[in-house]
XYZ file of C-alpha atoms in Angstrom:
654
model
C 27.248 -5.889 10.242
C 25.543 -6.491 6.918
C 25.375 -2.790 6.011
C 26.786 -2.043 2.572
C 29.829 0.209 2.535
C 29.018 3.495 0.813
C 31.129 5.783 -1.327
C 30.647 9.394 -2.271
C 31.075 9.809 -6.023
C 31.498 13.084 -7.901
C 30.928 13.336 -11.649
C 32.011 16.304 -13.752
C 31.189 16.642 -17.450
C 30.027 19.005 -20.184
C 26.498 20.407 -20.263
C 25.733 18.789 -23.621
C 26.418 15.362 -22.067
C 24.112 15.929 -19.073
C 21.051 14.099 -20.378
C 23.086 11.107 -21.607
C 24.934 10.731 -18.331
C 21.828 11.147 -16.181
C 20.117 8.462 -18.263
C 23.077 6.117 -17.775
C 23.016 6.758 -14.013
C 19.261 6.264 -13.871
C 19.549 2.913 -15.649
C 21.717 1.598 -12.796
C 19.102 2.708 -10.229
C 21.720 2.726 -7.478
C 23.051 6.305 -7.168
C 21.352 8.766 -4.823
C 21.986 12.315 -6.011
C 23.031 14.811 -3.323
C 21.656 18.347 -3.364
C 25.039 20.015 -3.735
C 23.953 23.680 -3.483
C 22.050 22.897 -0.287
C 24.835 20.720 1.136
C 27.630 23.200 0.442
C 26.701 26.862 0.581
C 29.841 28.031 -1.215
C 28.937 26.119 -4.368
C 27.215 27.967 -7.193
C 23.599 26.981 -7.717
C 21.488 27.398 -10.843
C 20.917 30.849 -12.246
C 17.354 32.206 -11.885
C 16.788 31.716 -15.616
C 18.009 28.101 -15.513
C 15.954 27.322 -12.407
C 12.836 28.839 -13.977
C 13.408 26.780 -17.113
C 13.773 23.563 -15.104
C 10.707 24.336 -12.964
C 8.615 24.978 -16.084
C 9.906 21.731 -17.577
C 8.992 19.878 -14.369
C 5.452 21.318 -14.378
C 5.016 20.473 -18.049
C 6.241 16.900 -17.576
C 4.175 16.421 -14.405
C 1.084 17.666 -16.228
C 1.695 15.300 -19.121
C 2.312 12.405 -16.736
C -0.947 13.204 -14.912
C -2.796 13.050 -18.235
C -1.189 9.700 -19.031
C -2.118 8.360 -15.591
C -5.677 9.642 -15.958
C -6.055 8.079 -19.404
C -4.569 4.771 -18.289
C -6.740 4.579 -15.175
C -9.850 5.300 -17.252
C -8.948 2.765 -19.939
C -8.094 -0.035 -17.497
C -11.584 0.063 -15.990
C -13.176 -0.818 -19.353
C -10.713 -3.265 -20.889
C -11.559 -6.933 -21.041
C -10.434 -8.425 -17.744
C -7.785 -11.099 -17.890
C -7.918 -14.043 -15.528
C -5.747 -13.833 -12.413
C -3.767 -16.837 -13.620
C -2.993 -15.119 -16.907
C -2.104 -11.868 -15.149
C 0.462 -13.601 -12.963
C 1.855 -16.082 -15.495
C 2.772 -13.630 -18.249
C 6.239 -12.266 -17.415
C 6.704 -8.521 -17.268
C 8.701 -7.098 -20.173
C 12.187 -5.708 -19.617
C 13.462 -2.735 -21.604
C 16.489 -0.519 -21.332
C 15.878 3.215 -21.193
C 17.107 3.446 -24.775
C 14.668 0.738 -25.859
C 11.895 2.458 -23.911
C 12.590 5.764 -25.652
C 12.660 3.997 -29.032
C 9.360 2.215 -28.305
C 7.715 5.522 -27.294
C 9.025 7.135 -30.469
C 7.246 4.556 -32.649
C 3.823 6.060 -31.971
C 2.342 9.494 -31.386
C 1.851 9.993 -27.678
C -0.419 12.984 -28.294
C -2.664 10.935 -30.574
C -2.977 8.144 -28.007
C -3.812 10.601 -25.238
C -6.257 12.532 -27.398
C -7.971 9.308 -28.427
C -8.402 7.895 -24.913
C -9.184 11.180 -23.173
C -11.521 12.033 -26.053
C -13.424 8.821 -25.408
C -13.506 9.680 -21.717
C -14.983 13.097 -22.512
C -17.472 11.470 -24.888
C -18.495 8.973 -22.223
C -19.044 11.767 -19.704
C -21.125 13.609 -22.280
C -23.213 10.474 -22.853
C -23.637 9.964 -19.099
C -24.744 13.570 -18.577
C -27.110 13.297 -21.540
C -28.542 10.011 -20.229
C -29.165 11.541 -16.823
C -30.945 14.496 -18.409
C -32.998 12.228 -20.683
C -34.073 10.055 -17.762
C -35.193 13.158 -15.900
C -37.206 14.211 -18.953
C -38.680 10.730 -19.247
C -39.785 10.737 -15.606
C -41.449 14.120 -16.119
C -43.220 13.147 -19.340
C -44.399 9.820 -17.951
C -46.401 11.769 -15.396
C -48.071 13.929 -18.039
C -48.403 11.450 -20.911
C -52.208 11.270 -20.520
C -52.437 14.957 -21.362
C -53.726 15.017 -24.948
C -52.630 18.533 -25.891
C -49.565 20.720 -25.547
C -49.898 22.803 -22.359
C -48.282 25.711 -24.191
C -51.279 25.832 -26.568
C -53.967 26.556 -23.942
C -54.333 30.096 -25.275
C -55.829 28.602 -28.433
C -59.037 27.627 -26.602
C -61.728 30.149 -27.672
C -64.618 29.708 -25.224
C -62.961 28.266 -22.129
C -59.850 28.983 -20.080
C -57.429 26.203 -19.148
C -54.700 25.869 -16.550
C -52.378 22.859 -16.252
C -50.452 22.237 -13.069
C -50.145 20.440 -9.743
C -51.733 20.637 -6.315
C -49.781 19.393 -3.251
C -50.792 15.989 -1.894
C -51.612 15.944 1.857
C -52.814 13.324 4.329
C -56.355 14.770 4.329
C -56.324 15.827 0.633
C -57.887 19.170 1.636
C -56.265 21.166 -1.184
C -57.293 18.693 -3.856
C -60.851 18.383 -2.466
C -61.239 22.158 -2.296
C -60.420 22.501 -5.979
C -62.181 19.447 -7.403
C -65.421 20.138 -5.495
C -65.599 23.829 -6.334
C -68.279 24.717 -8.978
C -66.069 27.471 -10.417
C -63.833 24.900 -12.143
C -63.902 21.537 -13.792
C -60.916 19.383 -12.908
C -59.514 16.541 -14.997
C -56.977 14.317 -13.228
C -53.816 13.497 -15.203
C -51.784 11.758 -12.480
C -51.593 11.404 -8.715
C -48.652 10.339 -6.578
C -47.538 10.694 -2.970
C -46.330 14.254 -3.530
C -48.778 15.938 -5.860
C -51.961 15.828 -7.921
C -51.531 16.681 -11.614
C -54.613 18.154 -13.226
C -56.118 20.235 -16.006
C -58.349 23.021 -14.686
C -61.146 24.257 -16.979
C -63.086 27.427 -16.084
C -65.076 30.340 -17.431
C -62.682 33.122 -18.528
C -64.953 35.678 -16.884
C -64.325 34.049 -13.483
C -60.557 34.287 -13.768
C -60.105 36.392 -10.622
C -62.119 34.002 -8.441
C -60.435 30.977 -9.967
C -56.979 32.409 -9.403
C -57.879 33.095 -5.783
C -59.139 29.534 -5.391
C -56.046 28.018 -6.950
C -53.617 30.263 -5.050
C -55.253 29.429 -1.734
C -54.762 25.731 -2.482
C -51.120 26.139 -3.613
C -51.717 25.330 -7.261
C -48.435 25.345 -9.249
C -48.722 26.021 -13.014
C -46.892 23.530 -15.189
C -43.683 24.677 -16.840
C -43.609 22.829 -20.142
C -40.623 23.183 -22.486
C -41.541 20.829 -25.339
C -43.055 21.606 -28.732
C -44.966 18.315 -28.847
C -47.714 16.988 -26.589
C -46.413 14.866 -23.664
C -47.076 11.458 -25.278
C -45.256 12.414 -28.483
C -42.456 14.153 -26.579
C -42.102 11.034 -24.409
C -41.717 8.833 -27.487
C -39.040 11.185 -28.809
C -37.148 11.166 -25.476
C -37.301 7.367 -25.225
C -35.967 7.122 -28.761
C -33.037 9.344 -27.783
C -32.451 7.225 -24.674
C -32.160 4.170 -26.905
C -29.734 6.032 -29.190
C -27.723 6.990 -26.103
C -27.584 3.337 -25.006
C -26.394 2.235 -28.423
C -23.741 4.951 -28.520
C -22.545 4.035 -25.028
C -22.525 0.341 -25.924
C -20.371 1.063 -28.984
C -18.043 3.266 -26.928
C -17.570 0.503 -24.330
C -16.908 -1.986 -27.124
C -14.244 0.327 -28.538
C -12.654 0.762 -25.120
C -12.613 -2.987 -24.400
C -10.467 -3.629 -27.504
C -7.823 -0.975 -26.818
C -5.093 -3.270 -25.447
C -2.567 -1.671 -27.801
C -3.383 1.774 -26.451
C -3.089 0.449 -22.891
C 0.431 -0.811 -23.597
C 1.369 2.506 -25.209
C 0.087 4.413 -22.177
C 2.075 2.105 -19.890
C 5.216 2.881 -21.881
C 4.429 6.599 -21.713
C 3.925 6.376 -17.946
C 7.326 4.724 -17.461
C 9.036 7.065 -19.933
C 7.725 10.337 -18.496
C 8.225 9.210 -14.894
C 11.880 8.479 -15.686
C 12.191 11.770 -17.538
C 10.637 13.670 -14.635
C 13.145 12.191 -12.177
C 16.043 13.223 -14.408
C 14.705 16.754 -14.714
C 14.229 17.041 -10.949
C 17.761 15.786 -10.378
C 19.074 18.737 -12.389
C 17.978 20.985 -9.532
C 20.514 19.203 -7.338
C 23.483 19.815 -9.641
C 26.071 22.568 -9.683
C 26.460 24.322 -13.023
C 29.536 26.157 -14.157
C 29.955 27.971 -17.454
C 30.778 24.871 -19.505
C 30.581 22.052 -16.963
C 28.168 20.571 -14.477
C 28.931 18.694 -11.253
C 26.822 15.888 -9.799
C 27.538 14.149 -6.504
C 25.874 11.214 -4.847
C 25.965 8.130 -2.646
C 26.794 4.757 -4.151
C 27.467 1.285 -2.774
C 31.133 0.381 -2.939
C 30.571 -2.784 -4.959
C 28.667 -0.820 -7.621
C 31.449 1.629 -8.381
C 32.678 -0.598 -11.222
C 29.179 -0.676 -12.677
C 28.861 3.094 -12.816
C 32.316 3.467 -14.326
C 31.424 0.942 -17.018
C 28.055 2.630 -17.658
C 29.681 6.050 -18.044
C 32.411 4.691 -20.321
C 29.792 3.048 -22.517
C 27.871 6.326 -22.732
C 30.518 8.963 -23.441
C 34.222 9.002 -24.196
C 36.553 8.746 -21.203
C 38.009 12.210 -21.872
C 34.529 13.765 -21.685
C 33.918 13.173 -17.985
C 35.751 12.927 -14.687
C 34.637 10.641 -11.852
C 36.059 10.676 -8.337
C 35.228 8.147 -5.644
C 35.766 9.123 -2.004
C 35.437 7.287 1.278
C 32.870 8.658 3.693
C 34.119 10.429 6.795
C 32.683 10.727 10.301
C 30.958 14.018 9.570
C 28.859 12.325 6.892
C 27.444 9.535 9.067
C 24.163 11.305 9.854
C 23.315 11.763 6.175
C 24.797 8.604 4.685
C 21.999 6.353 3.426
C 21.768 2.791 4.656
C 21.643 -0.210 2.343
C 21.246 -3.612 3.983
C 23.257 -6.431 2.481
C 22.548 -9.992 3.612
C 22.545 -13.522 2.264
C 19.526 -15.111 0.560
C 18.187 -16.559 3.805
C 18.329 -13.308 5.773
C 17.407 -10.806 3.025
C 13.616 -11.461 3.194
C 13.704 -10.564 6.900
C 14.995 -7.076 6.098
C 11.325 -6.084 5.790
C 10.959 -6.692 9.536
C 13.861 -4.364 10.271
C 12.541 -1.752 7.832
C 9.105 -1.833 9.511
C 10.783 -0.780 12.760
C 13.483 1.509 11.356
C 16.603 1.096 9.265
C 19.878 1.229 11.197
C 22.086 4.287 10.953
C 25.145 3.860 8.764
C 27.459 3.357 11.762
C 25.077 0.960 13.567
C 24.900 -2.785 13.182
C 22.264 -4.420 11.013
C 19.975 -6.310 13.413
C 18.440 -8.434 10.630
C 20.808 -11.431 10.949
C 20.337 -11.259 14.736
C 16.533 -11.248 14.659
C 16.142 -13.878 11.920
C 16.709 -17.056 13.998
C 14.431 -15.792 16.778
C 11.680 -14.817 14.355
C 11.888 -18.234 12.696
C 11.675 -19.923 16.082
C 8.791 -17.800 17.346
C 6.735 -17.925 14.141
C 7.033 -21.686 13.927
C 6.076 -22.091 17.587
C 2.931 -19.986 17.142
C 1.804 -21.895 13.995
C 2.976 -25.338 15.160
C 1.022 -27.494 12.708
C 2.511 -29.742 10.031
C -0.539 -29.309 7.778
C -0.492 -25.528 7.956
C 3.270 -25.510 7.443
C 3.002 -27.760 4.374
C 0.193 -25.595 3.012
C 2.396 -22.526 3.379
C 5.409 -24.363 1.942
C 3.647 -25.720 -1.157
C 1.626 -22.552 -1.798
C 4.632 -20.228 -1.712
C 6.817 -22.687 -3.651
C 4.297 -22.991 -6.490
C 3.744 -19.220 -6.559
C 7.486 -18.535 -6.723
C 8.057 -21.134 -9.434
C 5.115 -20.606 -11.763
C 3.786 -17.085 -11.188
C 5.303 -13.732 -12.032
C 5.175 -11.137 -9.273
C 7.020 -7.873 -8.805
C 10.244 -7.881 -6.810
C 8.627 -6.786 -3.553
C 5.950 -9.481 -3.746
C 8.519 -12.185 -4.545
C 10.518 -11.144 -1.481
C 7.398 -11.469 0.683
C 6.613 -14.895 -0.768
C 10.175 -16.031 -0.093
C 9.829 -14.685 3.460
C 6.776 -16.856 4.150
C 8.309 -19.804 2.303
C 11.249 -19.772 4.697
C 8.858 -19.493 7.648
C 7.012 -22.642 6.548
C 9.923 -24.857 7.634
C 9.902 -23.968 11.359
C 6.088 -24.229 11.274
C 6.432 -27.834 10.054
C 9.159 -28.652 12.598
C 7.132 -27.289 15.502
C 4.113 -29.129 14.143
C 6.117 -32.355 14.468
C 7.049 -31.383 18.029
C 3.382 -30.805 18.909
C 2.281 -33.791 16.808
C -0.414 -31.827 14.982
C -1.571 -32.170 11.366
C -4.577 -29.902 10.689
C -5.520 -30.477 14.320
C -5.268 -34.264 13.954
C -2.874 -35.820 16.450
C 0.069 -37.628 14.863
C 1.293 -41.012 16.191
C 4.272 -39.293 17.810
C 3.955 -36.294 20.134
C 6.912 -34.699 21.892
C 4.846 -31.968 23.527
C 1.076 -32.140 23.780
C -0.777 -28.808 23.702
C -3.435 -30.294 25.966
C -1.270 -32.207 28.474
C 2.022 -30.268 28.434
C 0.791 -26.672 28.511
C 2.930 -25.824 31.548
C 6.036 -27.266 29.907
C 5.371 -25.270 26.734
C 4.841 -22.170 28.869
C 8.192 -22.729 30.582
C 9.930 -23.257 27.230
C 8.386 -20.010 25.935
C 9.740 -18.056 28.897
C 13.165 -19.704 28.533
C 13.278 -18.646 24.872
C 12.372 -15.158 25.989
C 15.138 -15.066 28.573
C 17.634 -16.246 25.967
C 16.577 -13.514 23.531
C 16.632 -10.816 26.208
C 20.092 -11.872 27.385
C 21.294 -12.022 23.794
C 20.039 -8.463 23.283
C 21.841 -7.354 26.444
C 25.000 -9.044 25.226
C 24.830 -7.108 21.968
C 24.318 -3.901 23.957
C 27.417 -4.691 26.027
C 29.446 -5.273 22.867
C 28.279 -1.972 21.342
C 29.038 -0.036 24.541
C 32.519 -1.525 24.781
C 33.083 -0.825 21.093
C 32.258 2.807 21.805
C 34.703 2.706 24.755
C 31.981 3.146 27.346
C 32.689 0.424 29.936
C 30.604 2.088 32.657
C 27.612 2.237 30.327
C 28.192 -1.412 29.409
C 28.076 -2.393 33.088
C 25.054 -0.276 34.048
C 22.951 -1.010 30.948
C 23.810 -4.586 30.069
C 26.584 -6.508 31.845
C 25.084 -5.850 35.275
C 21.680 -7.054 34.132
C 23.242 -10.108 32.523
C 24.828 -10.858 35.888
C 21.484 -10.520 37.653
C 19.881 -12.908 35.147
C 22.699 -15.410 35.549
C 22.452 -15.194 39.329
C 18.698 -15.750 39.287
C 19.118 -18.714 36.923
C 21.648 -20.245 39.340
C 19.186 -19.747 42.208
C 16.360 -21.408 40.247
C 18.590 -24.321 39.283
C 19.779 -24.710 42.874
C 16.254 -24.705 44.281
C 14.220 -26.548 41.612
C 16.254 -28.582 39.104
C 19.454 -29.537 40.867
C 18.908 -28.874 44.595
C 22.165 -27.389 45.819
C 22.796 -24.750 48.433
C 26.100 -23.918 46.740
C 24.321 -23.002 43.499
C 21.847 -20.867 45.438
C 24.648 -19.104 47.315
C 26.706 -18.513 44.164
C 23.626 -17.257 42.323
C 22.724 -14.861 45.117
C 26.290 -13.555 45.242
C 26.398 -13.013 41.473
C 23.004 -11.259 41.441
C 23.818 -8.991 44.381
C 27.289 -8.162 43.027
C 25.756 -7.309 39.646
C 23.146 -5.077 41.269
C 25.861 -3.256 43.229
C 27.898 -2.923 40.018
C 24.936 -1.287 38.274
C 24.603 1.292 41.060
C 28.355 1.995 41.230
C 28.748 2.229 37.419
C 25.826 4.644 37.207
C 27.273 6.752 40.035
C 30.778 6.801 38.525
C 29.403 7.887 35.150
C 27.565 10.791 36.782
C 29.147 14.149 37.589
C 27.190 14.321 40.857
C 28.014 11.076 42.653
C 25.174 11.337 45.155
C 22.627 11.804 42.392
C 24.396 9.040 40.488
C 23.789 6.602 43.349
C 20.111 7.573 43.350
C 19.954 7.097 39.580
C 21.627 3.694 39.946
C 19.112 2.589 42.562
C 16.293 3.793 40.322
C 17.906 1.891 37.471
C 17.431 -1.308 39.468
C 13.712 -0.612 39.407
C 13.951 -1.653 35.760
C 13.697 -5.255 36.955
C 9.894 -4.822 36.761
C 10.221 -4.079 33.049
C 12.213 -7.276 32.522
C 9.531 -9.257 34.351
C 6.954 -7.775 31.992
C 9.150 -8.672 29.027
C 9.371 -12.298 30.125
C 5.603 -12.466 30.594
C 5.205 -11.255 26.999
C 6.819 -14.444 25.741
C 3.958 -16.510 27.146
C 2.098 -15.553 23.967
C 4.290 -18.138 22.197
C 2.526 -20.814 24.193
C -0.874 -19.122 24.146
C -1.099 -18.647 20.382
C 0.306 -22.081 19.570
C -2.083 -23.817 21.956
C -5.021 -21.651 20.838
C -4.475 -22.394 17.153
C -4.125 -26.114 17.847
C -7.212 -26.158 20.069
C -9.320 -24.351 17.483
C -8.201 -26.850 14.835
C -9.175 -29.746 17.117
C -12.557 -28.107 17.806
C -13.221 -27.759 14.070
C -12.397 -31.435 13.562
C -14.778 -32.384 16.389
C -17.585 -30.432 14.686
C -17.009 -32.415 11.499
C -16.872 -35.693 13.472
C -20.386 -35.008 14.767
C -21.728 -35.273 11.205
C -23.091 -38.596 9.889
C -20.524 -40.749 8.105
C -21.881 -39.957 4.655
C -21.984 -36.226 5.299
C -18.356 -36.139 6.455
C -17.166 -36.731 2.900
C -19.456 -34.119 1.329
C -20.416 -31.163 3.473
C -17.799 -32.238 6.003
C -15.034 -31.911 3.415
C -16.259 -28.431 2.511
C -16.416 -27.445 6.183
C -12.926 -28.850 6.742
C -11.501 -26.608 4.012
C -13.432 -23.507 5.059
C -12.893 -23.783 8.808
C -9.205 -24.628 8.571
C -8.709 -21.833 6.033
C -10.068 -19.389 8.608
C -7.863 -20.821 11.362
C -4.845 -20.869 9.045
C -5.349 -17.192 8.156
C -5.814 -16.132 11.774
C -2.810 -18.162 12.921
C -0.630 -16.663 10.176
C -1.701 -13.126 11.027
C -1.186 -13.648 14.762
C 2.229 -15.249 14.332
C 3.370 -12.509 11.942
C 2.231 -9.619 14.140
C 3.200 -11.015 17.541
C 6.530 -12.327 16.259
C 7.365 -8.807 15.090
C 6.183 -7.340 18.385
C 8.463 -9.594 20.416
C 11.368 -8.522 18.231
C 10.554 -4.808 18.289
C 9.759 -4.378 21.974
C 11.539 -7.106 23.899
C 14.617 -7.510 21.671
C 15.304 -4.236 19.839
C 14.494 -2.302 23.002
C 17.671 -3.655 24.600
C 20.245 -2.485 22.066
C 18.828 -1.024 18.853
C 17.900 2.578 18.031
C 17.500 2.785 14.249
C 16.657 6.044 12.539
C 18.698 5.337 9.429
C 18.010 6.915 6.056
C 17.101 4.651 3.147
C 18.940 5.067 -0.150
C 16.782 6.960 -2.645
C 18.510 6.441 -5.974
C 17.754 8.163 -9.240
C 15.576 5.432 -10.672
C 12.574 4.573 -12.768
C 9.087 3.627 -11.632
C 9.099 0.029 -12.922
C 5.351 -0.176 -12.416
C 4.612 -1.826 -15.740
C 8.015 -2.892 -17.087
C 11.462 -3.667 -15.712
C 14.389 -1.470 -16.667
C 17.558 -3.282 -17.672
C 21.014 -1.824 -18.072
C 23.081 -2.002 -21.231
C 24.866 -5.140 -20.106
C 21.539 -6.932 -19.626
C 20.259 -5.533 -22.905
């Protein structure tokens, strides 16, 4: 159900046509190439020389693509930022692969890369230089009071001089020992929390005693690398810092105006990504002396497209294309493509989050869609929130340009806005404000809403069991159908009869019939399990244990109470927010109250949306899919392009 029928296509052509045909196939973005040498051991693979050539080509292209990505990432961080509105209102360009190749050929890719990466290297050089200059500035600022070059102390004729630092301590013992000693005269240059910078003057004849004094107080001679005195060297460093700032400012200005280079790098990214995929696909081909063979999976309704694309690329006598039906042995490797109508397609994301169906399974998307709509709406249940979601998604879809995945998500939430509005009318809630008409009140009818939630859960569980019964019977497994689904359906029906006979329509007949149906169904589960088992005694035990699964069904039904809990919680929070605003003075309600209304309801709207999305999916995955669906399908991975910056169109669209 709703899974596209696949075909296995085989293309044979001449080696000189390989690149043209791979490009034509890539443009369609619908054919998954099969690794023929790996799939069929008797087929000839590439020769070592050919494989080495392809691997080198792959490494070369990957390296070039990495450089393009690096340059583009660097450039984007410095370009003038466009407003979000502009970003999402300008449509993305569409080019065919031929047009893309032509556009790339109109400029030198090496020059663009060299220019941008050269600026990146220059910026790094400026940053490293700035860091070094700042370190020099910090050093020279400490010593700027020193009036002579420390390297020239040997020029003093009648006195010896040492320049350096003494460690700073809490008691200043080292500094006091030096400054108070009559052997030396100390001139302070700077003092900070770590050290004491000083010039030490002393009699050259006392050098041994002075050295002993200084060593005992951990004096560190200054290492000075400049030709000028500190004040002059500092001025020179600060001048170079200013030059560095100006150079960096000019570089940033140049980068901010490189929109043309950004576009060229985007084209290069798309071009080399597409090229890389074509090169990699050559590893999956079979090469003969003059011919090559490519095989892949393709949707049945796209066979005409590929035939037309190939015919438009090369002459009909230059290739051969065969289209084969898939057989049972291929089911485990056949990719799955979901195919649904416009209403159901956005909900394929829910199925994909769990797992795609295998090719021979049913597509659960159409089955989950009505339940997800119902549950999501019941957990939002506010006309105001529903209208907000409806208008927001509608405006975004109509006036903004998003990629295909984002548009699908917007359409998904747009569809969900309708049940949110309908349930809001049922609950009579508009941003927490009670409407004149209320079918179910979240404050007065909580028990009724709880009962409805459980009833919806029972319906979904029984529907899932019904699907399981159908699948088991389709696989000609009647005993499995009875033990896994039909028997449980009977138990549910029997219990419903008992509840009706005791609570809604008091009738001993209904109670008796319900008990008989439930007991008969339970016995059928045990007998079917025993009959399906080779060891009948163990089969009876397994059947009795199977009945223990009733506890799991009770837990499943309890899970559906979250439909009531989240709907009531969201409505109650909205009412509480409105009460907070009502406490404000009349004048403040239309100023700060209006701001609070928007902020508080935005928070509640976001939390309600998140809760409904997550818990709706959980109810589907655990309580519904758990009854009949396995998944584990393989998604189609066609030879395609990246389409990160542009859309690729085929020749017909071009």
